[in-house]
XYZ file of N, CA and C in Angstrom:
291
model
N -52.228 -25.942 60.480
C -52.389 -24.816 59.564
C -53.534 -23.930 60.038
N -53.265 -22.645 60.131
C -54.269 -21.667 60.534
C -55.085 -21.278 59.307
N -56.361 -21.091 59.502
C -57.214 -20.641 58.401
C -57.100 -19.122 58.307
N -56.522 -18.656 57.214
C -56.302 -17.223 57.019
C -57.397 -16.629 56.142
N -57.832 -15.394 56.429
C -58.791 -14.720 55.557
C -58.119 -14.341 54.233
N -58.915 -14.099 53.191
C -58.356 -13.811 51.858
C -57.259 -12.745 51.807
N -57.380 -11.611 52.501
C -56.280 -10.633 52.417
C -54.951 -11.181 52.946
N -55.015 -11.985 53.996
C -53.786 -12.565 54.545
C -53.273 -13.700 53.669
N -54.184 -14.410 53.020
C -53.758 -15.437 52.063
C -52.984 -14.803 50.915
N -53.397 -13.606 50.513
C -52.679 -12.903 49.442
C -51.275 -12.519 49.893
N -51.135 -12.046 51.124
C -49.803 -11.720 51.647
C -48.952 -12.988 51.704
N -49.532 -14.085 52.152
C -48.815 -15.362 52.194
C -48.367 -15.767 50.790
N -49.241 -15.603 49.807
C -48.880 -15.927 48.421
C -47.738 -15.031 47.936
N -47.755 -13.768 48.319
C -46.678 -12.857 47.937
C -45.356 -13.280 48.560
N -45.393 -13.707 49.812
C -44.171 -14.195 50.457
C -43.640 -15.426 49.730
N -44.531 -16.298 49.347
C -44.107 -17.518 48.637
C -43.555 -17.198 47.254
N -44.103 -16.155 46.608
C -43.546 -15.734 45.311
C -42.190 -15.069 45.498
N -42.062 -14.286 46.547
C -40.799 -13.584 46.807
C -39.692 -14.556 47.187
N -40.063 -15.629 47.855
C -39.095 -16.633 48.330
C -39.563 -18.024 47.904
N -39.468 -18.321 46.607
C -39.974 -19.614 46.122
C -39.140 -20.810 46.577
N -37.899 -20.564 46.923
C -37.030 -21.645 47.378
C -36.843 -21.506 48.885
N -35.707 -21.811 49.347
C -35.418 -21.713 50.777
C -35.374 -20.250 51.227
N -35.984 -19.968 52.377
C -35.980 -18.620 52.931
C -34.644 -18.369 53.618
N -33.913 -17.325 53.206
C -32.601 -17.057 53.822
C -32.742 -16.485 55.233
N -32.029 -17.064 56.154
C -32.095 -16.657 57.558
C -31.805 -15.167 57.738
N -30.896 -14.629 56.926
C -30.528 -13.217 57.071
C -31.661 -12.259 56.683
N -32.704 -12.762 56.043
C -33.847 -11.919 55.682
C -34.933 -11.906 56.752
N -34.780 -12.694 57.806
C -35.840 -12.845 58.808
C -36.204 -11.519 59.484
N -35.266 -10.878 60.140
C -35.590 -9.625 60.827
C -35.936 -8.499 59.848
N -35.258 -8.377 58.700
C -35.699 -7.367 57.733
C -37.133 -7.607 57.243
N -37.500 -8.875 57.029
C -38.867 -9.183 56.599
C -39.869 -8.728 57.653
N -39.603 -9.048 58.897
C -40.510 -8.643 59.973
C -40.605 -7.125 60.067
N -39.484 -6.441 59.927
C -39.486 -4.976 59.993
C -40.301 -4.374 58.857
N -40.164 -4.920 57.663
C -40.921 -4.412 56.516
C -42.412 -4.653 56.715
N -42.786 -5.860 57.070
C -44.205 -6.183 57.229
C -44.839 -5.440 58.399
N -44.072 -5.182 59.432
C -44.609 -4.514 60.630
C -45.071 -3.095 60.322
N -44.537 -2.481 59.279
C -44.952 -1.123 58.929
C -46.375 -1.084 58.403
N -46.913 -2.239 58.002
C -48.206 -2.245 57.330
C -49.193 -3.271 57.877
N -48.787 -4.054 58.846
C -49.667 -5.110 59.354
C -49.741 -5.053 60.876
N -50.875 -5.487 61.396
C -50.975 -5.621 62.849
C -50.062 -6.759 63.294
N -49.690 -6.735 64.553
C -48.832 -7.796 65.086
C -49.499 -9.163 64.935
N -50.797 -9.209 65.181
C -51.526 -10.478 65.079
C -51.506 -11.021 63.655
N -51.830 -10.176 62.681
C -51.850 -10.625 61.290
C -50.460 -10.988 60.790
N -49.482 -10.164 61.118
C -48.099 -10.456 60.739
C -47.685 -11.809 61.306
N -47.987 -12.036 62.563
C -47.600 -13.290 63.220
C -48.248 -14.499 62.559
N -49.515 -14.373 62.223
C -50.221 -15.488 61.576
C -49.620 -15.816 60.213
N -49.410 -14.784 59.409
C -48.907 -14.999 58.049
C -47.481 -15.544 58.061
N -46.606 -14.915 58.822
C -45.206 -15.342 58.836
C -45.064 -16.710 59.502
N -45.861 -16.981 60.525
C -45.824 -18.307 61.155
C -46.230 -19.380 60.152
N -47.232 -19.097 59.365
C -47.658 -20.049 58.330
C -46.570 -20.203 57.268
N -45.990 -19.098 56.850
C -44.954 -19.112 55.821
C -43.719 -19.892 56.263
N -43.302 -19.678 57.505
C -42.070 -20.304 57.999
C -42.318 -21.555 58.832
N -43.586 -21.947 58.978
C -43.955 -23.105 59.792
C -43.401 -22.952 61.210
N -43.770 -21.843 61.836
C -43.300 -21.516 63.182
C -44.505 -21.147 64.042
N -44.255 -20.843 65.289
C -45.301 -20.469 66.239
C -45.577 -18.965 66.169
N -46.852 -18.590 66.259
C -47.204 -17.172 66.189
C -46.590 -16.371 67.330
N -46.495 -16.962 68.507
C -45.930 -16.230 69.646
C -44.450 -15.905 69.415
N -43.730 -16.800 68.774
C -42.315 -16.557 68.454
C -42.207 -15.410 67.456
N -43.039 -15.451 66.432
C -43.026 -14.401 65.409
C -43.405 -13.056 66.031
N -44.409 -13.038 66.890
C -44.829 -11.788 67.535
C -43.685 -11.187 68.348
N -43.016 -12.005 69.115
C -41.881 -11.507 69.904
C -40.763 -11.002 69.003
N -40.463 -11.751 67.958
C -39.392 -11.348 67.049
C -39.751 -10.096 66.255
N -41.033 -9.915 65.943
C -41.415 -8.709 65.195
C -41.208 -7.457 66.045
N -41.404 -7.575 67.345
C -41.104 -6.444 68.233
C -39.604 -6.171 68.253
N -38.813 -7.222 68.279
C -37.354 -7.061 68.250
C -36.891 -6.428 66.938
N -37.591 -6.734 65.850
C -37.186 -6.257 64.524
C -37.261 -4.744 64.383
N -37.999 -4.099 65.253
C -38.080 -2.635 65.193
C -37.459 -1.985 66.426
N -36.798 -2.801 67.247
C -36.135 -2.256 68.440
C -34.709 -2.791 68.525
N -34.475 -3.771 69.344
C -33.111 -4.245 69.627
C -32.443 -4.983 68.472
N -33.214 -5.587 67.594
C -32.636 -6.321 66.458
C -32.959 -5.638 65.132
N -33.119 -4.323 65.178
C -33.495 -3.588 63.960
C -32.439 -3.787 62.878
N -32.888 -4.233 61.707
C -31.948 -4.442 60.597
C -31.447 -3.113 60.035
N -30.379 -3.200 59.278
C -29.827 -2.026 58.604
C -30.776 -1.592 57.493
N -30.704 -0.320 57.148
C -31.569 0.212 56.083
C -31.407 -0.556 54.776
N -30.156 -0.924 54.471
C -29.902 -1.649 53.219
C -30.599 -3.013 53.226
N -30.619 -3.660 54.373
C -31.276 -4.970 54.482
C -32.782 -4.825 54.316
N -33.337 -3.798 54.942
C -34.770 -3.536 54.814
C -35.118 -3.214 53.368
N -34.308 -2.382 52.718
C -34.554 -2.013 51.322
C -34.477 -3.233 50.408
N -33.522 -4.118 50.653
C -33.371 -5.327 49.840
C -34.611 -6.214 49.951
N -35.075 -6.425 51.171
C -36.246 -7.279 51.380
C -37.503 -6.605 50.836
N -37.644 -5.297 51.071
C -38.805 -4.572 50.547
C -38.859 -4.690 49.025
N -37.722 -4.537 48.372
C -37.662 -4.644 46.919
C -38.084 -6.036 46.446
N -37.624 -7.039 47.144
C -37.974 -8.422 46.792
C -39.477 -8.660 46.953
N -40.045 -8.144 48.029
C -41.484 -8.291 48.253
C -42.288 -7.526 47.204
N -41.859 -6.315 46.896
C -42.569 -5.523 45.897
C -42.532 -6.193 44.533
N -41.426 -6.839 44.192
C -41.330 -7.574 42.930
C -42.307 -8.750 42.894
N -42.706 -9.221 44.073
C -43.658 -10.338 44.176
C -45.097 -9.847 44.312
N -45.304 -8.519 44.243
C -46.652 -7.975 44.269
C -47.069 -7.283 45.546
N -46.188 -7.225 46.527
C -46.541 -6.578 47.794
C -46.537 -5.074 47.619
N -47.581 -4.431 48.100
C -47.682 -2.977 48.042
C -48.001 -2.469 49.441
N -47.068 -1.766 50.049
C -47.332 -1.256 51.396
C -48.399 -0.170 51.383
N -49.226 -0.191 52.406
C -50.234 0.853 52.539
C -49.605 2.125 53.084
N -48.638 1.937 53.976
C -47.948 3.063 54.594
C -46.480 2.982 54.235
N -45.882 4.110 53.991
C -44.449 4.141 53.721
C -43.702 4.212 55.035
N -42.670 3.392 55.169
C -41.840 3.378 56.371
C -40.866 4.535 56.323
N -40.764 5.241 57.428
C -39.784 6.313 57.532
C -38.636 5.798 58.361
N -37.547 5.403 57.701
C -36.388 4.824 58.395
C -35.711 5.818 59.275
C-alpha cells in the first residue's frame, strides 16, 4: 500500500463511494479519461493503482491510452463522470470532448 497525501486519499475515498462493490471492467478506460482531465499522471496512477490493487506503471500506460488509442465514447465518459460526481468528485477543469 502506497502512502497517499490527504488530497489523494479523498479522491480514493470518492472512487470507493462511486464503486462500493465490484468495479466494472467497462468503466476502466472511461474512469482514466475522466480523472486524467484533472490529475497529473503520477497522482492518477497512484490513486487508481491503490483503488484497483494494480501497478502504477500499468495505470500510467493505460491512462495515456485512455485519451488516445483507447479513448472511450462520450457517453461512457459522461456515465462515469456522473457516477464520480454523485460520490463527491468535483473536477477542477472541465473536459472539452
